[in-house]
Amino acid sequence: MKRKKASAAAAEFDADEPSQAPLPLEAFSGDVCAALTARYGRSTAPQHRHLLASAAAIRSILVDDGLPVTPASYLSPAVSALQAAGPADPAAASALASLLAILLPHIPSSSSSLPPASASESATALAALLSSPDASQLPTGTVRSVVKSLGYLALHVDAAADWDAVAAPLGALLAASVDQRAKVRRCAQESAEKLFAYLKHCGCGKKASNAAIGMFEKHILSAKSHVNLNSDASEGKEVEAANMIGAMAVLVPFLSKKAMEMVFSEIYELLSPCFSPLTRHVLKLMETLLDHLKAENVESELANLIPLLLAYLHYDEKKPDDTIVAALQLMRNCLVKLVGRPTLWMEALPSAFEAVSGYLILDRKCSEDIARLLQDCINSHIDRNIILTGSQLCDHDYESLNDGAAVKSICLSINNMLCASASPPDSILTIVLVLFLKLGEHSYVFMKHIILTLSQIAIKIGKGSQRNNVEECIGAAVISVGPDKILSLIPIAFDVDRLTCSNTWLLPILDKYIYGASLQQFLECIVPLAESVQKASSRVKIARKCEDLQSLTDQLWNLLPAFCHFPVDVCQNFGSLSKLLLEMLKCDRYLYKPAVKALQQLVDGTRRLSSSDKYGDMSVELSALFSSKIINFSCSNLEGCSKKDARKNMKVLASHSVDLLCTITEYFLDSSPEKRVHLKEALRCLAQLSGSTSISNLFLSLVKRLGLEDTHLEQENLECQANEVDKKDEGSTDVAEEKNKKRSLLMELISTFAETADEDLLDLLFGFVKSSLLNNKPCESKALFALSIILKEHNVYSLARLDEIMMLLHGIKTHLDNGVLEGQLLCYQYLLVHMIKVNEENTSKKAFLILNELIVALKSKKESRRLAYDVLLAISNSLRSSESNSEDSDIQRLFTMVMGYLSSPSPHIVSGAIAALSLLIYNDADFCMEVPNLIPSVLVFLQHKAIEVTKASLGFVKVLVTSLQSEKLLNLQADIMSGILKWSSVTKHHFKGKVVLILEILIRKCGFDAVNLITPEKYKAFVRSVEEGRKGNNNPAPADRAESDAQPTQHTAKRRKRFDSNVETRQEERPTQAPFFIKGAGRARPPGAKFQQTKASGRRGDRTNFKSKSEARPGNSQSTKGDKSQGYKKRTRSDKFDKTQNHGGKASARTSRFKKPRTAAAT
């Protein structure tokens, strides 16, 4: 133990001073000795004993002389004693030096507390101690403490009035800055840095610089004389010089301009092509000097330094990676400083690429940093506007320019790197990518050979991340030079005789990276090629070959959307393109899909450019195509796209839009349902360009041509014709069906045109929809969907005709048509969202009517319940915003409205409201804590007498404990436990199983002790049994366990284990909730639940054998009039169970083991 204390004490004195806690002198009335005794009095370490003895001796002297026992009074006696002890008494010197280092920070900086004369006297004495020949014999800790004390005292000397007083301490600190002991050297450099800053502030910066130059000159000459020698003596001198260079790097910011120039002119000569102990320090010092010097002051030195750096950059496996990076970074900064001499980078940069190629090819650890620095050089110095001054120059003229020759040399070096590696590293490919984008369209002149090399690598290399990087480089070339020049280098040609096509691997790259291309090229090059392949495929009789050719044809036609990414010749060639689009849209096989995508891309892209003044949005889209982070992303082809040009293109598109709209509408009426889905997207784009007047004329002409002008008159004859339906002949029935089909098609068009309609067009469309809803039952679902689009896109129009729309929707009888019900609920969804956002009194009553319809639907049949849940969830998502925690937010108003139904006298409505709240809190568990009285208002219904209300309340609690984090559950568990435990003994309606499941989740999240603490004594045994059962699920039962604990319980327990661990445990780990309901599913599943989805609750493999069919849904509130659920099996007279369920008619697969009484495990 003593040994440990001694080592700890030594470590304390050896440590840097900031790590020591200051003495609590205030607690001892400023008595230093008392404070030290309180801290070190119990220590048996010799260092501490010497320290306390020294402090006590000095205190005794101070008391005898009648001086105060403050830190300032200790200074002079301690320095005198230290000077007297010296190296002859190392223990006493160490104790006194430590005492000084501890005391000095407690002396106030005012001249009254520490007069400059006293500080000068003490500093001179300490400097003399450090400068004595015997100082090297002192321990490292002692010297470091003296150095630190000297640095502190030197800051209190009046340097402006008495330079001699600070000269000796400064010299001592500079000498210690090159000490061989690292701790002494580091402490001296820190003190010297503070002292130089103080001297510069006092106006003595020049004198301080001279002192530093003196130290520099003292060591630099010996360093130069031994820099190329390999003897042990030269190694020692180099280490001493390295320490000096490190000290100078710290002092550079405080040196005079002349001193920095002198240091720079001397230091760069120490850089040699080979690595030495000085290399790292020289590079660091030059980097620091370069940051503080102007180029004109050291221009000639910089020009001489760059060749030295290039010589060092050449590959040598013995050179440390960090020095290569530092040298390249220094060269980059030199070129930046000499930006006024462009010829310098033209000479240096190609040589740098060549020099570092070895590191890049071998993919050394420093390759990424080297690639980053080379990218900076490319972006800083290579300017295509300077390199290529005019489009009238030919390729030969480009390369004959000085800067062009430099770029050509760089590209040659890069190509050599690519050729030297079968699988080029990412660092090289990143440089290639940046260079393509920097040179733009002119990279075709300099980088042809690189494109060809990349194509050869792409052919040879297999699939994987490496191939993706190669494809990105080729994609950058496509963006830069355009697909026309790429195809001139890598042609895609079809051999009719052999039925083969070359370079088909390029097609996916073109599809992804074509931007700013020409429509004319697609029309003149790609279309003939696609037609040629298509004709050949029709003549081939071999099925496999025919499929390959057809696939190739599809790939060629699918290039059309890519050519429509911001094309440069819309004004000149859209007329020809529109004819091609119509031909493709008319085709029933596959061509209409790329045609629709192309039209969408063309319209959307042109609109974006016409409404944006900046190229930034487009550059963000392009940079997302590359996995590498591109610095200063640029694309010359697209930078020329202006807002003015985009508006011209919009006018051209609009001039053709009406004809295209009419023609495509004709195609739409004669197309299959699958094709109509795609054509609607094309019509939607064209409707945005055509204007409401043109659409109105088109719609009216369609109504007239299809014979639907009498739609408004059909309502009067509907009742009269109802009694004569059976008397109609087959021909009239066919006519009615044909009319309904035509009307349905118009409804689909209405849903397409409604998005961009103005008020007059909306009146026309709404009138047609309204009449169809009133008169034509077969078209109700399509009409409701069209109406929902109107309501979704036009909130002002919807609220203006709210009464009419509400009466229209309220009069619709959904019966058994799920399509009609879905359309009606969609309309309710958009109306309710608009009304809640508006928050006006005249709409609140109608909002409650809509909400009432949704709650009633929650208590309806299975499909209706699913649709109602989906709509309620969509409403919640629409209302959610960043201000959702505000007092009057939209989502909070929705919660409040639903909570209003909790006061209904009808248990049916109350349970529906609780089910709605269950869904809402599951979607946003944290927000439910912000709604006032939400949770207490629901928990109180656990005491309700109605079975369906209790069911819904237990479902709410289950969702609550599943969704909330454990920290928030701790505040609610008392209320939850008091509400659910009373149902722990009720096995009917699965209440006990629900309580067990809730308890297991609570125990898992909050811990058994926390749950047991708030459990009433009456239920403690039950809670403990739940905990034991939960542990039994996690640990297999022993082999000797009685067989009575048997298969039914074990199997159901295992199922519950799998379900619970996936639901609740994973639920608390995930910050966000998964969608509560699955589209098209008959019931909801909690997120993460991995059990087999079945059509009936009793199917084998489903752990919910004892559940009603609605229990799996959160907040379950399935309507029941008695104690039996819908899936409950009744006994027949033959004493057998009827295997037919009331809902769905599916046969149950329950086995005999499920005839036992229900247990908690069957949850």
JSON list of N, CA, C and O in Angstrom, two decimals, residues 706-747:
[
{"chain": "A", "resi": 706, "resn": "LEU", "atom": "N", "xyz": [-70.36, 10.86, -75.88]},
{"chain": "A", "resi": 706, "resn": "LEU", "atom": "CA", "xyz": [-70.68, 9.59, -75.22]},
{"chain": "A", "resi": 706, "resn": "LEU", "atom": "C", "xyz": [-72.15, 9.44, -74.89]},
{"chain": "A", "resi": 706, "resn": "LEU", "atom": "O", "xyz": [-72.56, 8.43, -74.31]},
{"chain": "A", "resi": 707, "resn": "GLY", "atom": "N", "xyz": [-72.93, 10.46, -75.23]},
{"chain": "A", "resi": 707, "resn": "GLY", "atom": "CA", "xyz": [-74.38, 10.36, -75.00]},
{"chain": "A", "resi": 707, "resn": "GLY", "atom": "C", "xyz": [-74.77, 10.45, -73.54]},
{"chain": "A", "resi": 707, "resn": "GLY", "atom": "O", "xyz": [-75.74, 9.82, -73.11]},
{"chain": "A", "resi": 708, "resn": "LEU", "atom": "N", "xyz": [-74.05, 11.25, -72.76]},
{"chain": "A", "resi": 708, "resn": "LEU", "atom": "CA", "xyz": [-74.36, 11.38, -71.33]},
{"chain": "A", "resi": 708, "resn": "LEU", "atom": "C", "xyz": [-74.90, 12.76, -70.99]},
{"chain": "A", "resi": 708, "resn": "LEU", "atom": "O", "xyz": [-74.84, 13.20, -69.85]},
{"chain": "A", "resi": 709, "resn": "GLU", "atom": "N", "xyz": [-75.47, 13.44, -72.00]},
{"chain": "A", "resi": 709, "resn": "GLU", "atom": "CA", "xyz": [-76.00, 14.78, -71.75]},
{"chain": "A", "resi": 709, "resn": "GLU", "atom": "C", "xyz": [-77.25, 14.76, -70.89]},
{"chain": "A", "resi": 709, "resn": "GLU", "atom": "O", "xyz": [-77.59, 15.76, -70.25]},
{"chain": "A", "resi": 710, "resn": "ASP", "atom": "N", "xyz": [-77.95, 13.65, -70.87]},
{"chain": "A", "resi": 710, "resn": "ASP", "atom": "CA", "xyz": [-79.22, 13.57, -70.13]},
{"chain": "A", "resi": 710, "resn": "ASP", "atom": "C", "xyz": [-79.02, 13.10, -68.71]},
{"chain": "A", "resi": 710, "resn": "ASP", "atom": "O", "xyz": [-79.94, 12.62, -68.06]},
{"chain": "A", "resi": 711, "resn": "THR", "atom": "N", "xyz": [-77.84, 13.21, -68.20]},
{"chain": "A", "resi": 711, "resn": "THR", "atom": "CA", "xyz": [-77.56, 12.73, -66.84]},
{"chain": "A", "resi": 711, "resn": "THR", "atom": "C", "xyz": [-78.44, 13.40, -65.82]},
{"chain": "A", "resi": 711, "resn": "THR", "atom": "O", "xyz": [-78.95, 12.78, -64.90]},
{"chain": "A", "resi": 712, "resn": "HIS", "atom": "N", "xyz": [-78.70, 14.70, -66.01]},
{"chain": "A", "resi": 712, "resn": "HIS", "atom": "CA", "xyz": [-79.53, 15.41, -65.04]},
{"chain": "A", "resi": 712, "resn": "HIS", "atom": "C", "xyz": [-80.99, 15.01, -65.11]},
{"chain": "A", "resi": 712, "resn": "HIS", "atom": "O", "xyz": [-81.74, 15.24, -64.18]},
{"chain": "A", "resi": 713, "resn": "LEU", "atom": "N", "xyz": [-81.45, 14.43, -66.20]},
{"chain": "A", "resi": 713, "resn": "LEU", "atom": "CA", "xyz": [-82.85, 14.06, -66.36]},
{"chain": "A", "resi": 713, "resn": "LEU", "atom": "C", "xyz": [-83.15, 12.67, -65.87]},
{"chain": "A", "resi": 713, "resn": "LEU", "atom": "O", "xyz": [-84.31, 12.30, -65.75]},
{"chain": "A", "resi": 714, "resn": "GLU", "atom": "N", "xyz": [-82.13, 11.90, -65.63]},
{"chain": "A", "resi": 714, "resn": "GLU", "atom": "CA", "xyz": [-82.38, 10.50, -65.30]},
{"chain": "A", "resi": 714, "resn": "GLU", "atom": "C", "xyz": [-82.99, 10.34, -63.93]},
{"chain": "A", "resi": 714, "resn": "GLU", "atom": "O", "xyz": [-83.69, 9.38, -63.67]},
{"chain": "A", "resi": 715, "resn": "GLN", "atom": "N", "xyz": [-82.77, 11.30, -63.04]},
{"chain": "A", "resi": 715, "resn": "GLN", "atom": "CA", "xyz": [-83.29, 11.15, -61.70]},
{"chain": "A", "resi": 715, "resn": "GLN", "atom": "C", "xyz": [-84.82, 11.15, -61.70]},
{"chain": "A", "resi": 715, "resn": "GLN", "atom": "O", "xyz": [-85.46, 10.48, -60.91]},
{"chain": "A", "resi": 716, "resn": "GLU", "atom": "N", "xyz": [-85.47, 11.94, -62.60]},
{"chain": "A", "resi": 716, "resn": "GLU", "atom": "CA", "xyz": [-86.92, 12.04, -62.62]},
{"chain": "A", "resi": 716, "resn": "GLU", "atom": "C", "xyz": [-87.56, 10.72, -63.05]},
{"chain": "A", "resi": 716, "resn": "GLU", "atom": "O", "xyz": [-88.63, 10.36, -62.59]},
{"chain": "A", "resi": 717, "resn": "ASN", "atom": "N", "xyz": [-86.90, 9.99, -63.92]},
{"chain": "A", "resi": 717, "resn": "ASN", "atom": "CA", "xyz": [-87.49, 8.76, -64.44]},
{"chain": "A", "resi": 717, "resn": "ASN", "atom": "C", "xyz": [-87.05, 7.52, -63.68]},
{"chain": "A", "resi": 717, "resn": "ASN", "atom": "O", "xyz": [-87.46, 6.42, -64.02]},
{"chain": "A", "resi": 718, "resn": "LEU", "atom": "N", "xyz": [-86.21, 7.71, -62.66]},
{"chain": "A", "resi": 718, "resn": "LEU", "atom": "CA", "xyz": [-85.62, 6.56, -61.99]},
{"chain": "A", "resi": 718, "resn": "LEU", "atom": "C", "xyz": [-86.68, 5.73, -61.28]},
{"chain": "A", "resi": 718, "resn": "LEU", "atom": "O", "xyz": [-86.72, 4.51, -61.40]},
{"chain": "A", "resi": 719, "resn": "GLU", "atom": "N", "xyz": [-87.58, 6.38, -60.54]},
{"chain": "A", "resi": 719, "resn": "GLU", "atom": "CA", "xyz": [-88.60, 5.64, -59.78]},
{"chain": "A", "resi": 719, "resn": "GLU", "atom": "C", "xyz": [-89.60, 4.97, -60.71]},
{"chain": "A", "resi": 719, "resn": "GLU", "atom": "O", "xyz": [-90.08, 3.87, -60.44]},
{"chain": "A", "resi": 720, "resn": "CYS", "atom": "N", "xyz": [-89.94, 5.66, -61.81]},
{"chain": "A", "resi": 720, "resn": "CYS", "atom": "CA", "xyz": [-90.90, 5.06, -62.74]},
{"chain": "A", "resi": 720, "resn": "CYS", "atom": "C", "xyz": [-90.31, 3.82, -63.40]},
{"chain": "A", "resi": 720, "resn": "CYS", "atom": "O", "xyz": [-91.02, 2.84, -63.66]},
{"chain": "A", "resi": 721, "resn": "GLN", "atom": "N", "xyz": [-89.00, 3.90, -63.67]},
{"chain": "A", "resi": 721, "resn": "GLN", "atom": "CA", "xyz": [-88.39, 2.77, -64.35]},
{"chain": "A", "resi": 721, "resn": "GLN", "atom": "C", "xyz": [-88.07, 1.63, -63.41]},
{"chain": "A", "resi": 721, "resn": "GLN", "atom": "O", "xyz": [-87.83, 0.51, -63.85]},
{"chain": "A", "resi": 722, "resn": "ALA", "atom": "N", "xyz": [-88.08, 1.89, -62.11]},
{"chain": "A", "resi": 722, "resn": "ALA", "atom": "CA", "xyz": [-87.69, 0.85, -61.16]},
{"chain": "A", "resi": 722, "resn": "ALA", "atom": "C", "xyz": [-88.63, -0.34, -61.19]},
{"chain": "A", "resi": 722, "resn": "ALA", "atom": "O", "xyz": [-88.21, -1.48, -61.04]},
{"chain": "A", "resi": 723, "resn": "ASN", "atom": "N", "xyz": [-89.95, -0.07, -61.41]},
{"chain": "A", "resi": 723, "resn": "ASN", "atom": "CA", "xyz": [-90.91, -1.17, -61.41]},
{"chain": "A", "resi": 723, "resn": "ASN", "atom": "C", "xyz": [-90.93, -1.93, -62.72]},
{"chain": "A", "resi": 723, "resn": "ASN", "atom": "O", "xyz": [-91.61, -2.95, -62.84]},
{"chain": "A", "resi": 724, "resn": "GLU", "atom": "N", "xyz": [-90.24, -1.39, -63.74]},
{"chain": "A", "resi": 724, "resn": "GLU", "atom": "CA", "xyz": [-90.28, -2.03, -65.04]},
{"chain": "A", "resi": 724, "resn": "GLU", "atom": "C", "xyz": [-88.95, -2.64, -65.44]},
{"chain": "A", "resi": 724, "resn": "GLU", "atom": "O", "xyz": [-88.70, -2.94, -66.59]},
{"chain": "A", "resi": 725, "resn": "VAL", "atom": "N", "xyz": [-88.08, -2.82, -64.46]},
{"chain": "A", "resi": 725, "resn": "VAL", "atom": "CA", "xyz": [-86.75, -3.34, -64.78]},
{"chain": "A", "resi": 725, "resn": "VAL", "atom": "C", "xyz": [-86.83, -4.74, -65.36]},
{"chain": "A", "resi": 725, "resn": "VAL", "atom": "O", "xyz": [-86.15, -5.11, -66.31]},
{"chain": "A", "resi": 726, "resn": "ASP", "atom": "N", "xyz": [-87.74, -5.55, -64.79]},
{"chain": "A", "resi": 726, "resn": "ASP", "atom": "CA", "xyz": [-87.83, -6.93, -65.25]},
{"chain": "A", "resi": 726, "resn": "ASP", "atom": "C", "xyz": [-88.39, -7.04, -66.66]},
{"chain": "A", "resi": 726, "resn": "ASP", "atom": "O", "xyz": [-88.24, -8.07, -67.32]},
{"chain": "A", "resi": 727, "resn": "LYS", "atom": "N", "xyz": [-89.08, -5.99, -67.13]},
{"chain": "A", "resi": 727, "resn": "LYS", "atom": "CA", "xyz": [-89.70, -6.03, -68.44]},
{"chain": "A", "resi": 727, "resn": "LYS", "atom": "C", "xyz": [-88.77, -5.56, -69.55]},
{"chain": "A", "resi": 727, "resn": "LYS", "atom": "O", "xyz": [-89.12, -5.61, -70.72]},
{"chain": "A", "resi": 728, "resn": "LYS", "atom": "N", "xyz": [-87.59, -5.01, -69.17]},
{"chain": "A", "resi": 728, "resn": "LYS", "atom": "CA", "xyz": [-86.68, -4.49, -70.20]},
{"chain": "A", "resi": 728, "resn": "LYS", "atom": "C", "xyz": [-86.11, -5.64, -70.99]},
{"chain": "A", "resi": 728, "resn": "LYS", "atom": "O", "xyz": [-85.83, -6.71, -70.46]},
{"chain": "A", "resi": 729, "resn": "ASP", "atom": "N", "xyz": [-85.89, -5.38, -72.24]},
{"chain": "A", "resi": 729, "resn": "ASP", "atom": "CA", "xyz": [-85.28, -6.42, -73.06]},
{"chain": "A", "resi": 729, "resn": "ASP", "atom": "C", "xyz": [-83.77, -6.38, -72.89]},
{"chain": "A", "resi": 729, "resn": "ASP", "atom": "O", "xyz": [-83.20, -5.48, -72.27]},
{"chain": "A", "resi": 730, "resn": "GLU", "atom": "N", "xyz": [-83.14, -7.37, -73.45]},
{"chain": "A", "resi": 730, "resn": "GLU", "atom": "CA", "xyz": [-81.70, -7.51, -73.28]},
{"chain": "A", "resi": 730, "resn": "GLU", "atom": "C", "xyz": [-80.94, -6.35, -73.92]},
{"chain": "A", "resi": 730, "resn": "GLU", "atom": "O", "xyz": [-79.92, -5.91, -73.41]},
{"chain": "A", "resi": 731, "resn": "GLY", "atom": "N", "xyz": [-81.45, -5.79, -75.00]},
{"chain": "A", "resi": 731, "resn": "GLY", "atom": "CA", "xyz": [-80.77, -4.69, -75.67]},
{"chain": "A", "resi": 731, "resn": "GLY", "atom": "C", "xyz": [-80.69, -3.44, -74.82]},
{"chain": "A", "resi": 731, "resn": "GLY", "atom": "O", "xyz": [-79.66, -2.78, -74.75]},
{"chain": "A", "resi": 732, "resn": "SER", "atom": "N", "xyz": [-81.82, -3.07, -74.16]},
{"chain": "A", "resi": 732, "resn": "SER", "atom": "CA", "xyz": [-81.81, -1.89, -73.31]},
{"chain": "A", "resi": 732, "resn": "SER", "atom": "C", "xyz": [-80.88, -2.07, -72.12]},
{"chain": "A", "resi": 732, "resn": "SER", "atom": "O", "xyz": [-80.25, -1.11, -71.66]},
{"chain": "A", "resi": 733, "resn": "THR", "atom": "N", "xyz": [-80.76, -3.29, -71.61]},
{"chain": "A", "resi": 733, "resn": "THR", "atom": "CA", "xyz": [-79.84, -3.55, -70.50]},
{"chain": "A", "resi": 733, "resn": "THR", "atom": "C", "xyz": [-78.41, -3.33, -70.94]},
{"chain": "A", "resi": 733, "resn": "THR", "atom": "O", "xyz": [-77.59, -2.74, -70.21]},
{"chain": "A", "resi": 734, "resn": "ASP", "atom": "N", "xyz": [-78.10, -3.81, -72.12]},
{"chain": "A", "resi": 734, "resn": "ASP", "atom": "CA", "xyz": [-76.75, -3.60, -72.64]},
{"chain": "A", "resi": 734, "resn": "ASP", "atom": "C", "xyz": [-76.44, -2.12, -72.82]},
{"chain": "A", "resi": 734, "resn": "ASP", "atom": "O", "xyz": [-75.32, -1.67, -72.56]},
{"chain": "A", "resi": 735, "resn": "VAL", "atom": "N", "xyz": [-77.42, -1.36, -73.26]},
{"chain": "A", "resi": 735, "resn": "VAL", "atom": "CA", "xyz": [-77.23, 0.08, -73.44]},
{"chain": "A", "resi": 735, "resn": "VAL", "atom": "C", "xyz": [-76.94, 0.75, -72.10]},
{"chain": "A", "resi": 735, "resn": "VAL", "atom": "O", "xyz": [-76.05, 1.60, -71.97]},
{"chain": "A", "resi": 736, "resn": "ALA", "atom": "N", "xyz": [-77.68, 0.35, -71.06]},
{"chain": "A", "resi": 736, "resn": "ALA", "atom": "CA", "xyz": [-77.46, 0.93, -69.72]},
{"chain": "A", "resi": 736, "resn": "ALA", "atom": "C", "xyz": [-76.07, 0.58, -69.20]},
{"chain": "A", "resi": 736, "resn": "ALA", "atom": "O", "xyz": [-75.37, 1.43, -68.62]},
{"chain": "A", "resi": 737, "resn": "GLU", "atom": "N", "xyz": [-75.68, -0.66, -69.40]},
{"chain": "A", "resi": 737, "resn": "GLU", "atom": "CA", "xyz": [-74.35, -1.04, -68.96]},
{"chain": "A", "resi": 737, "resn": "GLU", "atom": "C", "xyz": [-73.26, -0.28, -69.70]},
{"chain": "A", "resi": 737, "resn": "GLU", "atom": "O", "xyz": [-72.25, 0.13, -69.13]},
{"chain": "A", "resi": 738, "resn": "GLU", "atom": "N", "xyz": [-73.47, -0.09, -71.00]},
{"chain": "A", "resi": 738, "resn": "GLU", "atom": "CA", "xyz": [-72.50, 0.66, -71.79]},
{"chain": "A", "resi": 738, "resn": "GLU", "atom": "C", "xyz": [-72.41, 2.11, -71.31]},
{"chain": "A", "resi": 738, "resn": "GLU", "atom": "O", "xyz": [-71.31, 2.68, -71.24]},
{"chain": "A", "resi": 739, "resn": "LYS", "atom": "N", "xyz": [-73.56, 2.69, -70.96]},
{"chain": "A", "resi": 739, "resn": "LYS", "atom": "CA", "xyz": [-73.54, 4.06, -70.45]},
{"chain": "A", "resi": 739, "resn": "LYS", "atom": "C", "xyz": [-72.80, 4.14, -69.12]},
{"chain": "A", "resi": 739, "resn": "LYS", "atom": "O", "xyz": [-72.06, 5.09, -68.86]},
{"chain": "A", "resi": 740, "resn": "ASN", "atom": "N", "xyz": [-73.01, 3.15, -68.28]},
{"chain": "A", "resi": 740, "resn": "ASN", "atom": "CA", "xyz": [-72.33, 3.15, -66.99]},
{"chain": "A", "resi": 740, "resn": "ASN", "atom": "C", "xyz": [-70.81, 3.04, -67.17]},
{"chain": "A", "resi": 740, "resn": "ASN", "atom": "O", "xyz": [-70.04, 3.67, -66.45]},
{"chain": "A", "resi": 741, "resn": "LYS", "atom": "N", "xyz": [-70.40, 2.25, -68.14]},
{"chain": "A", "resi": 741, "resn": "LYS", "atom": "CA", "xyz": [-68.97, 2.14, -68.41]},
{"chain": "A", "resi": 741, "resn": "LYS", "atom": "C", "xyz": [-68.40, 3.47, -68.87]},
{"chain": "A", "resi": 741, "resn": "LYS", "atom": "O", "xyz": [-67.32, 3.90, -68.44]},
{"chain": "A", "resi": 742, "resn": "LYS", "atom": "N", "xyz": [-69.13, 4.13, -69.77]},
{"chain": "A", "resi": 742, "resn": "LYS", "atom": "CA", "xyz": [-68.66, 5.44, -70.26]},
{"chain": "A", "resi": 742, "resn": "LYS", "atom": "C", "xyz": [-68.62, 6.46, -69.13]},
{"chain": "A", "resi": 742, "resn": "LYS", "atom": "O", "xyz": [-67.69, 7.26, -69.02]},
{"chain": "A", "resi": 743, "resn": "ARG", "atom": "N", "xyz": [-69.64, 6.41, -68.27]},
{"chain": "A", "resi": 743, "resn": "ARG", "atom": "CA", "xyz": [-69.67, 7.35, -67.15]},
{"chain": "A", "resi": 743, "resn": "ARG", "atom": "C", "xyz": [-68.50, 7.08, -66.19]},
{"chain": "A", "resi": 743, "resn": "ARG", "atom": "O", "xyz": [-67.90, 8.00, -65.64]},
{"chain": "A", "resi": 744, "resn": "SER", "atom": "N", "xyz": [-68.19, 5.82, -65.99]},
{"chain": "A", "resi": 744, "resn": "SER", "atom": "CA", "xyz": [-67.05, 5.48, -65.13]},
{"chain": "A", "resi": 744, "resn": "SER", "atom": "C", "xyz": [-65.74, 6.00, -65.70]},
{"chain": "A", "resi": 744, "resn": "SER", "atom": "O", "xyz": [-64.87, 6.47, -64.97]},
{"chain": "A", "resi": 745, "resn": "LEU", "atom": "N", "xyz": [-65.62, 5.92, -67.03]},
{"chain": "A", "resi": 745, "resn": "LEU", "atom": "CA", "xyz": [-64.41, 6.46, -67.65]},
{"chain": "A", "resi": 745, "resn": "LEU", "atom": "C", "xyz": [-64.30, 7.96, -67.45]},
{"chain": "A", "resi": 745, "resn": "LEU", "atom": "O", "xyz": [-63.21, 8.49, -67.19]},
{"chain": "A", "resi": 746, "resn": "LEU", "atom": "N", "xyz": [-65.43, 8.65, -67.57]},
{"chain": "A", "resi": 746, "resn": "LEU", "atom": "CA", "xyz": [-65.41, 10.10, -67.34]},
{"chain": "A", "resi": 746, "resn": "LEU", "atom": "C", "xyz": [-65.06, 10.42, -65.89]},
{"chain": "A", "resi": 746, "resn": "LEU", "atom": "O", "xyz": [-64.41, 11.43, -65.60]},
{"chain": "A", "resi": 747, "resn": "MET", "atom": "N", "xyz": [-65.50, 9.57, -64.97]},
{"chain": "A", "resi": 747, "resn": "MET", "atom": "CA", "xyz": [-65.14, 9.79, -63.56]},
{"chain": "A", "resi": 747, "resn": "MET", "atom": "C", "xyz": [-63.64, 9.69, -63.36]},
{"chain": "A", "resi": 747, "resn": "MET", "atom": "O", "xyz": [-63.04, 10.45, -62.59]}
]
